[in-house]
Amino acid sequence: MGNDVNRASNYIKLVYYAAWIRCQIYIMGLLVGWVLQKYKHVRINIILNFFLWFLGGSLMLTVLFGLYHYNQGHPLSLFWRAVYSALSKPAWGLGLTWLTVSCYYGYGGPINQFMSWNIWVPLGRLSYCAYLVHYPLITYVYGLEKNAIYYSSLWQIIMNYFIPITVLSFAIALILSILVEVPVGKLETLLLRPRRHEKYFKDKNGPSWEITNNHGNIIEEKKKKRNKILRFC
């Protein structure tokens, strides 16, 4: 029993929590973001689009249900355990990559329409903060149990754990976003945006202002007169 506990603890510390195990999907996300910013318009062949949707969906379903027999009590060999541990996260990332790319370029069909609903906008803004707080909440909720937790049904898991933890995560994420994420984002914008300076000049229509960047290019010019007062924007 003690050896099993030590093995589980070592697996969690060295494999499950390890940053180098999960970094590949973050790298994939960075590369996808760079591609989407660099290539704004891409034409995708309909056959290629269908094939990649099939491939991406197959990879994601394999990750979801690949351990079905293992969860039913049938042990896997060391080779297949290593394969799943090493490739499951990149495979899931590849599926998400094509889903994102296809929807971005307008080839997502009904999935793109579903993901474009306005209801997802506020949830998307809170998703990162919810990601940060959800795991401590899982630990806290499980820690409230006075007895050992046994799986009885999917409905029991959804009602007792999934829904409460999800609602609490987004509620705390809203507070965290208002108090931390939004103010820090505004401050970052003020500190890191290109510096601009104002230059006064005259033209035939009267005084005006020219706001230029460090290279001297005009980036904004507005004139407004009201009650003989010139307001600068």
PDB file of C-alpha atoms in Angstrom, residues 200-203 205-209 223 225 230 232:
ATOM      1  CA  TYR A 200       1.771  72.947 -32.486  1.00  0.00           C
ATOM      2  CA  PHE A 201       1.353  74.479 -35.908  1.00  0.00           C
ATOM      3  CA  LYS A 202      -0.819  77.000 -37.693  1.00  0.00           C
ATOM      4  CA  ASP A 203      -2.712  76.782 -40.918  1.00  0.00           C
ATOM      5  CA  ASN A 205      -8.033  77.900 -40.804  1.00  0.00           C
ATOM      6  CA  GLY A 206      -6.489  78.836 -37.494  1.00  0.00           C
ATOM      7  CA  PRO A 207      -4.521  77.032 -34.809  1.00  0.00           C
ATOM      8  CA  SER A 208      -4.498  73.291 -34.710  1.00  0.00           C
ATOM      9  CA  TRP A 209      -2.601  70.434 -33.135  1.00  0.00           C
ATOM     10  CA  LYS A 223      -9.914  69.820 -34.607  1.00  0.00           C
ATOM     11  CA  LYS A 225     -14.202  74.354 -31.934  1.00  0.00           C
ATOM     12  CA  LEU A 230     -10.178  74.582 -29.001  1.00  0.00           C
ATOM     13  CA  PHE A 232      -7.556  68.712 -28.248  1.00  0.00           C
TER      14      PHE A 232
END
